[in-house]
PDB file of C-alpha atoms in Angstrom:
ATOM      1  CA  MET A   1     -15.225 -46.297 -10.979  1.00 40.00           C
ATOM      2  CA  SER A   2     -16.947 -49.376  -9.603  1.00 43.00           C
ATOM      3  CA  SER A   3     -20.639 -49.067  -8.814  1.00 50.00           C
ATOM      4  CA  ILE A   4     -19.854 -50.313  -5.294  1.00 67.00           C
ATOM      5  CA  GLY A   5     -17.544 -47.385  -4.555  1.00 93.00           C
ATOM      6  CA  LYS A   6     -18.015 -45.261  -1.437  1.00 97.00           C
ATOM      7  CA  ILE A   7     -19.786 -41.967  -2.102  1.00 98.00           C
ATOM      8  CA  ALA A   8     -20.345 -38.808  -0.048  1.00 98.00           C
ATOM      9  CA  LEU A   9     -22.701 -35.974  -0.961  1.00 98.00           C
ATOM     10  CA  PHE A  10     -21.815 -32.359  -0.202  1.00 98.00           C
ATOM     11  CA  ILE A  11     -24.785 -30.052  -0.731  1.00 97.00           C
ATOM     12  CA  ASP A  12     -24.359 -26.277  -0.819  1.00 96.00           C
ATOM     13  CA  GLY A  13     -27.938 -25.667   0.360  1.00 94.00           C
ATOM     14  CA  SER A  14     -28.496 -22.112  -0.828  1.00 91.00           C
ATOM     15  CA  ASN A  15     -26.826 -22.802  -4.174  1.00 94.00           C
ATOM     16  CA  LEU A  16     -28.882 -25.955  -4.834  1.00 95.00           C
ATOM     17  CA  TYR A  17     -32.068 -24.143  -3.786  1.00 92.00           C
ATOM     18  CA  ALA A  18     -31.358 -21.265  -6.193  1.00 93.00           C
ATOM     19  CA  THR A  19     -30.522 -23.705  -9.009  1.00 95.00           C
ATOM     20  CA  SER A  20     -33.650 -25.824  -8.605  1.00 95.00           C
ATOM     21  CA  LYS A  21     -35.838 -22.698  -8.368  1.00 93.00           C
ATOM     22  CA  ALA A  22     -34.250 -21.318 -11.537  1.00 94.00           C
ATOM     23  CA  LEU A  23     -35.192 -24.606 -13.233  1.00 95.00           C
ATOM     24  CA  GLY A  24     -38.736 -24.451 -11.844  1.00 93.00           C
ATOM     25  CA  PHE A  25     -38.875 -27.435  -9.506  1.00 94.00           C
ATOM     26  CA  ASP A  26     -38.342 -28.444  -5.874  1.00 94.00           C
ATOM     27  CA  ILE A  27     -35.902 -31.090  -4.687  1.00 96.00           C
ATOM     28  CA  ASP A  28     -37.346 -34.197  -3.021  1.00 96.00           C
ATOM     29  CA  TYR A  29     -34.503 -34.932  -0.609  1.00 96.00           C
ATOM     30  CA  LYS A  30     -35.735 -38.446   0.165  1.00 96.00           C
ATOM     31  CA  ARG A  31     -35.628 -39.332  -3.537  1.00 96.00           C
ATOM     32  CA  LEU A  32     -32.220 -37.645  -3.856  1.00 97.00           C
ATOM     33  CA  LEU A  33     -30.795 -39.953  -1.169  1.00 96.00           C
ATOM     34  CA  GLY A  34     -32.351 -42.965  -2.869  1.00 95.00           C
ATOM     35  CA  GLU A  35     -30.889 -42.003  -6.238  1.00 96.00           C
ATOM     36  CA  PHE A  36     -27.322 -41.864  -4.932  1.00 97.00           C
ATOM     37  CA  GLN A  37     -27.726 -44.922  -2.683  1.00 95.00           C
ATOM     38  CA  GLY A  38     -28.340 -46.740  -5.947  1.00 94.00           C
ATOM     39  CA  ARG A  39     -25.026 -45.530  -7.380  1.00 94.00           C
ATOM     40  CA  GLY A  40     -22.746 -46.965  -4.693  1.00 94.00           C
ATOM     41  CA  THR A  41     -22.295 -47.136  -0.936  1.00 96.00           C
ATOM     42  CA  LEU A  42     -23.551 -43.782   0.280  1.00 97.00           C
ATOM     43  CA  LEU A  43     -21.370 -43.092   3.289  1.00 96.00           C
ATOM     44  CA  ARG A  44     -22.564 -39.630   4.245  1.00 96.00           C
ATOM     45  CA  ALA A  45     -24.815 -36.851   2.934  1.00 98.00           C
ATOM     46  CA  PHE A  46     -23.935 -33.358   4.171  1.00 98.00           C
ATOM     47  CA  TYR A  47     -26.249 -30.361   3.812  1.00 97.00           C
ATOM     48  CA  TYR A  48     -24.747 -26.906   4.464  1.00 95.00           C
ATOM     49  CA  THR A  49     -26.828 -23.798   5.052  1.00 92.00           C
ATOM     50  CA  THR A  50     -26.805 -20.515   6.906  1.00 86.00           C
ATOM     51  CA  VAL A  51     -29.523 -19.470   9.346  1.00 82.00           C
ATOM     52  CA  VAL A  52     -30.413 -15.837  10.033  1.00 74.00           C
ATOM     53  CA  GLU A  53     -29.277 -14.763  13.495  1.00 63.00           C
ATOM     54  CA  ASP A  54     -31.968 -13.683  16.011  1.00 60.00           C
ATOM     55  CA  GLN A  55     -34.770 -14.936  13.782  1.00 57.00           C
ATOM     56  CA  GLU A  56     -37.097 -17.128  15.851  1.00 55.00           C
ATOM     57  CA  PHE A  57     -38.693 -18.808  12.870  1.00 57.00           C
ATOM     58  CA  SER A  58     -36.828 -19.341   9.654  1.00 63.00           C
ATOM     59  CA  SER A  59     -38.580 -20.663   6.552  1.00 69.00           C
ATOM     60  CA  ILE A  60     -35.734 -23.146   6.175  1.00 78.00           C
ATOM     61  CA  ARG A  61     -36.131 -24.570   9.708  1.00 82.00           C
ATOM     62  CA  PRO A  62     -38.712 -27.286   8.797  1.00 88.00           C
ATOM     63  CA  LEU A  63     -36.414 -28.512   6.001  1.00 91.00           C
ATOM     64  CA  ILE A  64     -33.381 -28.543   8.297  1.00 91.00           C
ATOM     65  CA  ASP A  65     -35.313 -30.525  10.914  1.00 92.00           C
ATOM     66  CA  TRP A  66     -36.573 -33.026   8.330  1.00 94.00           C
ATOM     67  CA  LEU A  67     -33.110 -33.546   6.836  1.00 96.00           C
ATOM     68  CA  ASP A  68     -31.640 -34.021  10.314  1.00 93.00           C
ATOM     69  CA  TYR A  69     -34.152 -36.803  11.044  1.00 94.00           C
ATOM     70  CA  ASN A  70     -33.823 -38.500   7.661  1.00 95.00           C
ATOM     71  CA  GLY A  71     -30.224 -39.435   7.026  1.00 94.00           C
ATOM     72  CA  TYR A  72     -28.523 -36.114   6.350  1.00 97.00           C
ATOM     73  CA  THR A  73     -25.746 -34.482   8.357  1.00 96.00           C
ATOM     74  CA  VAL A  74     -26.920 -30.874   8.567  1.00 95.00           C
ATOM     75  CA  VAL A  75     -24.275 -28.202   9.125  1.00 94.00           C
ATOM     76  CA  THR A  76     -25.552 -24.698   9.894  1.00 90.00           C
ATOM     77  CA  LYS A  77     -23.970 -21.371  10.703  1.00 85.00           C
ATOM     78  CA  LEU A  78     -25.552 -18.124  11.869  1.00 81.00           C
ATOM     79  CA  THR A  79     -25.401 -15.278   9.387  1.00 76.00           C
ATOM     80  CA  LYS A  80     -24.392 -11.814  10.484  1.00 71.00           C
ATOM     81  CA  GLU A  81     -26.658  -8.877   9.641  1.00 69.00           C
ATOM     82  CA  PHE A  82     -25.047  -5.470   9.159  1.00 67.00           C
ATOM     83  CA  VAL A  83     -25.719  -2.060   7.639  1.00 72.00           C
ATOM     84  CA  ASP A  84     -23.708  -1.210   4.516  1.00 73.00           C
ATOM     85  CA  ALA A  85     -21.893   2.062   5.263  1.00 74.00           C
ATOM     86  CA  THR A  86     -22.079   3.273   1.652  1.00 77.00           C
ATOM     87  CA  THR A  87     -25.705   2.442   0.826  1.00 76.00           C
ATOM     88  CA  GLY A  88     -27.274   2.385   4.301  1.00 74.00           C
ATOM     89  CA  ARG A  89     -28.995  -0.898   3.413  1.00 75.00           C
ATOM     90  CA  ARG A  90     -29.192  -3.875   5.730  1.00 65.00           C
ATOM     91  CA  LYS A  91     -27.203  -6.831   4.405  1.00 61.00           C
ATOM     92  CA  VAL A  92     -26.669 -10.409   5.505  1.00 60.00           C
ATOM     93  CA  LYS A  93     -23.207 -11.961   5.533  1.00 62.00           C
ATOM     94  CA  GLY A  94     -22.624 -15.684   5.746  1.00 66.00           C
ATOM     95  CA  SER A  95     -20.961 -18.452   3.768  1.00 78.00           C
ATOM     96  CA  MET A  96     -20.461 -22.173   4.353  1.00 85.00           C
ATOM     97  CA  ASP A  97     -17.669 -22.594   1.786  1.00 91.00           C
ATOM     98  CA  VAL A  98     -14.870 -23.084   4.316  1.00 93.00           C
ATOM     99  CA  GLU A  99     -16.833 -25.574   6.438  1.00 93.00           C
ATOM    100  CA  LEU A 100     -17.752 -27.601   3.365  1.00 97.00           C
ATOM    101  CA  ALA A 101     -14.169 -27.621   2.054  1.00 97.00           C
ATOM    102  CA  VAL A 102     -12.676 -28.694   5.401  1.00 96.00           C
ATOM    103  CA  SER A 103     -15.161 -31.574   5.793  1.00 96.00           C
ATOM    104  CA  ALA A 104     -14.562 -32.734   2.220  1.00 98.00           C
ATOM    105  CA  MET A 105     -10.807 -32.856   2.742  1.00 98.00           C
ATOM    106  CA  GLU A 106     -11.233 -34.726   6.050  1.00 97.00           C
ATOM    107  CA  LEU A 107     -13.444 -37.314   4.380  1.00 97.00           C
ATOM    108  CA  ALA A 108     -11.330 -37.701   1.230  1.00 97.00           C
ATOM    109  CA  GLU A 109      -9.357 -40.739   2.419  1.00 96.00           C
ATOM    110  CA  HIS A 110     -12.569 -42.631   3.238  1.00 97.00           C
ATOM    111  CA  VAL A 111     -14.414 -42.271  -0.090  1.00 97.00           C
ATOM    112  CA  ASP A 112     -13.980 -43.027  -3.782  1.00 97.00           C
ATOM    113  CA  GLU A 113     -16.281 -40.277  -5.037  1.00 98.00           C
ATOM    114  CA  ILE A 114     -17.576 -36.949  -3.773  1.00 98.00           C
ATOM    115  CA  VAL A 115     -20.677 -35.430  -5.336  1.00 98.00           C
ATOM    116  CA  LEU A 116     -20.719 -31.650  -4.952  1.00 98.00           C
ATOM    117  CA  PHE A 117     -24.083 -29.934  -5.383  1.00 98.00           C
ATOM    118  CA  SER A 118     -22.913 -26.405  -6.198  1.00 97.00           C
ATOM    119  CA  GLY A 119     -21.979 -24.266  -9.162  1.00 97.00           C
ATOM    120  CA  ASP A 120     -19.782 -21.913  -7.126  1.00 96.00           C
ATOM    121  CA  GLY A 121     -16.452 -21.351  -8.882  1.00 96.00           C
ATOM    122  CA  ASP A 122     -14.748 -20.888  -5.503  1.00 95.00           C
ATOM    123  CA  PHE A 123     -14.856 -24.684  -5.135  1.00 97.00           C
ATOM    124  CA  ARG A 124     -12.603 -25.329  -8.148  1.00 97.00           C
ATOM    125  CA  SER A 125      -9.445 -25.463  -6.003  1.00 97.00           C
ATOM    126  CA  LEU A 126     -11.204 -27.857  -3.587  1.00 98.00           C
ATOM    127  CA  VAL A 127     -12.111 -30.176  -6.471  1.00 98.00           C
ATOM    128  CA  GLU A 128      -8.508 -30.087  -7.684  1.00 98.00           C
ATOM    129  CA  ALA A 129      -7.194 -30.900  -4.181  1.00 98.00           C
ATOM    130  CA  LEU A 130      -9.619 -33.825  -3.810  1.00 98.00           C
ATOM    131  CA  GLN A 131      -8.552 -35.197  -7.197  1.00 98.00           C
ATOM    132  CA  ARG A 132      -4.908 -35.097  -6.128  1.00 98.00           C
ATOM    133  CA  ARG A 133      -5.917 -37.377  -3.256  1.00 97.00           C
ATOM    134  CA  GLY A 134      -7.386 -39.867  -5.716  1.00 97.00           C
ATOM    135  CA  VAL A 135     -11.039 -38.908  -5.211  1.00 98.00           C
ATOM    136  CA  ARG A 136     -13.344 -38.735  -8.212  1.00 98.00           C
ATOM    137  CA  VAL A 137     -15.464 -35.553  -8.091  1.00 98.00           C
ATOM    138  CA  THR A 138     -18.893 -35.116  -9.650  1.00 98.00           C
ATOM    139  CA  VAL A 139     -20.387 -31.620  -9.787  1.00 98.00           C
ATOM    140  CA  VAL A 140     -24.166 -31.163  -9.960  1.00 98.00           C
ATOM    141  CA  SER A 141     -25.480 -27.783 -11.184  1.00 98.00           C
ATOM    142  CA  THR A 142     -26.934 -26.525 -14.457  1.00 97.00           C
ATOM    143  CA  LEU A 143     -26.032 -25.011 -17.802  1.00 97.00           C
ATOM    144  CA  SER A 144     -29.735 -24.768 -18.708  1.00 95.00           C
ATOM    145  CA  THR A 145     -30.335 -21.282 -17.316  1.00 94.00           C
ATOM    146  CA  GLN A 146     -29.324 -17.868 -18.630  1.00 92.00           C
ATOM    147  CA  PRO A 147     -26.759 -17.249 -17.333  1.00 92.00           C
ATOM    148  CA  ALA A 148     -25.606 -20.753 -16.390  1.00 94.00           C
ATOM    149  CA  MET A 149     -25.622 -21.505 -12.635  1.00 96.00           C
ATOM    150  CA  VAL A 150     -22.271 -23.301 -12.778  1.00 97.00           C
ATOM    151  CA  ALA A 151     -18.897 -21.576 -13.119  1.00 97.00           C
ATOM    152  CA  ASP A 152     -17.135 -22.758 -16.253  1.00 97.00           C
ATOM    153  CA  ASP A 153     -13.819 -23.494 -14.493  1.00 97.00           C
ATOM    154  CA  LEU A 154     -15.594 -25.611 -11.847  1.00 98.00           C
ATOM    155  CA  ARG A 155     -17.422 -27.617 -14.505  1.00 98.00           C
ATOM    156  CA  ARG A 156     -14.203 -28.232 -16.445  1.00 97.00           C
ATOM    157  CA  GLN A 157     -12.280 -29.277 -13.328  1.00 98.00           C
ATOM    158  CA  ALA A 158     -14.859 -31.908 -12.303  1.00 98.00           C
ATOM    159  CA  ASP A 159     -14.406 -35.519 -13.400  1.00 98.00           C
ATOM    160  CA  VAL A 160     -18.118 -35.664 -14.177  1.00 98.00           C
ATOM    161  CA  PHE A 161     -20.668 -32.880 -14.575  1.00 98.00           C
ATOM    162  CA  ILE A 162     -24.354 -33.686 -14.114  1.00 98.00           C
ATOM    163  CA  ASP A 163     -26.904 -31.091 -15.176  1.00 97.00           C
ATOM    164  CA  LEU A 164     -29.633 -30.900 -12.536  1.00 97.00           C
ATOM    165  CA  VAL A 165     -32.177 -30.933 -15.378  1.00 96.00           C
ATOM    166  CA  GLU A 166     -31.191 -34.555 -16.067  1.00 96.00           C
ATOM    167  CA  LEU A 167     -31.900 -35.476 -12.426  1.00 96.00           C
ATOM    168  CA  LYS A 168     -35.307 -33.760 -12.309  1.00 95.00           C
ATOM    169  CA  PRO A 169     -37.322 -36.922 -13.099  1.00 95.00           C
ATOM    170  CA  LYS A 170     -35.435 -38.779 -10.339  1.00 95.00           C
ATOM    171  CA  VAL A 171     -35.113 -36.172  -7.570  1.00 96.00           C
ATOM    172  CA  GLY A 172     -37.782 -33.578  -8.355  1.00 95.00           C
ATOM    173  CA  ARG A 173     -40.872 -33.263  -6.209  1.00 88.00           C
ATOM    174  CA  ASP A 174     -44.316 -33.136  -7.730  1.00 69.00           C
ATOM    175  CA  PRO A 175     -45.654 -29.597  -7.025  1.00 60.00           C
ATOM    176  CA  VAL A 176     -48.923 -31.047  -5.681  1.00 57.00           C
ATOM    177  CA  GLU A 177     -47.091 -33.444  -3.386  1.00 54.00           C
ATOM    178  CA  ARG A 178     -46.743 -32.309   0.205  1.00 50.00           C
ATOM    179  CA  PRO A 179     -43.324 -32.543   1.880  1.00 51.00           C
ATOM    180  CA  VAL A 180     -42.738 -35.816   3.704  1.00 48.00           C
ATOM    181  CA  SER A 181     -43.474 -35.755   7.425  1.00 43.00           C
ATOM    182  CA  ARG A 182     -40.404 -35.421   9.617  1.00 41.00           C
ATOM    183  CA  GLU A 183     -41.544 -38.600  11.379  1.00 40.00           C
ATOM    184  CA  VAL A 184     -40.406 -40.684   8.389  1.00 41.00           C
ATOM    185  CA  ARG A 185     -36.923 -41.949   9.144  1.00 44.00           C
ATOM    186  CA  MET A 186     -34.276 -43.426   6.905  1.00 42.00           C
ATOM    187  CA  PRO A 187     -32.716 -46.784   7.845  1.00 43.00           C
ATOM    188  CA  PRO A 188     -29.823 -46.307  10.290  1.00 41.00           C
ATOM    189  CA  GLN A 189     -27.074 -47.219   7.818  1.00 42.00           C
ATOM    190  CA  PHE A 190     -25.503 -43.772   8.073  1.00 40.00           C
ATOM    191  CA  LEU A 191     -22.656 -43.123  10.457  1.00 42.00           C
ATOM    192  CA  ALA A 192     -23.344 -40.972  13.482  1.00 41.00           C
ATOM    193  CA  ARG A 193     -23.094 -37.269  12.743  1.00 43.00           C
ATOM    194  CA  GLY A 194     -19.825 -35.512  13.405  1.00 44.00           C
ATOM    195  CA  THR A 195     -16.388 -35.288  11.949  1.00 42.00           C
ATOM    196  CA  ILE A 196     -14.714 -38.496  10.837  1.00 44.00           C
ATOM    197  CA  ARG A 197     -11.390 -38.803  12.609  1.00 45.00           C
ATOM    198  CA  ARG A 198      -8.329 -40.435  11.157  1.00 43.00           C
ATOM    199  CA  ASP A 199      -8.637 -43.402  13.546  1.00 47.00           C
ATOM    200  CA  ASP A 200     -12.296 -44.064  12.710  1.00 47.00           C
ATOM    201  CA  ARG A 201     -12.959 -47.298  10.863  1.00 45.00           C
ATOM    202  CA  VAL A 202     -15.238 -46.902   7.876  1.00 44.00           C
ATOM    203  CA  GLU A 203     -16.569 -50.205   6.632  1.00 41.00           C
TER     204      GLU A 203
END
C-alpha cells in the first residue's frame, strides 16, 4: 500500500484503555494522531466510548472533551445500569461495537486502510467485510500480556497486526507529563464531524 493512501482510525476506547493499562502506560492521543498522519493521509480518527447514565461527572469526560477539540470524532453512548436478578449486583450494560462497525462500513469506499484499535474477536467479521471491499485492515492490540488482549481469529484475519508494545515509544505518554490542555487544537485538516454520505466528496 502506498504511503500516501487514505487512512481512518477506529478506536474502541475501553478496549484500548484496558490494553494500555495492562502494558503499564498511558496513550498520548496527540502523539498517536501524529504517528498515523505520518503514515498516509489521515482522513478521520474516531474514538468510541460509553458514558455512565445519570453520572454528572465521569472520569472519562476530560479526555472526551480534549479529543473532541483536537481532531478526533468522538462517538459516545449512555450505558444502562441494572440489577442482575440472579446475583442482586448492580451491573452496567453498554457496547459501541455496532456503531463502530456501521461507521467503518460507511467509510470503506473512501479509504485505503482502516486501523482498528481493539482486540475484540467480535470484530473479525467486520474486518473480513472491509477486506472484501478492498480495504486493508490493520489491528492494534497486544500479545504481550497473559492472557493476550487480542482474539486470535481477529489477529489472523487482519492484513497487518501491530502490537501496542511496539508503538509505546511513539504514542506513550511519559508518566510525569501532564495531559495536554484542551485549548491546544489540531490543524483543521479533518473533515467536519458526522457521517460521510455517499455523495460527499473526499479529496
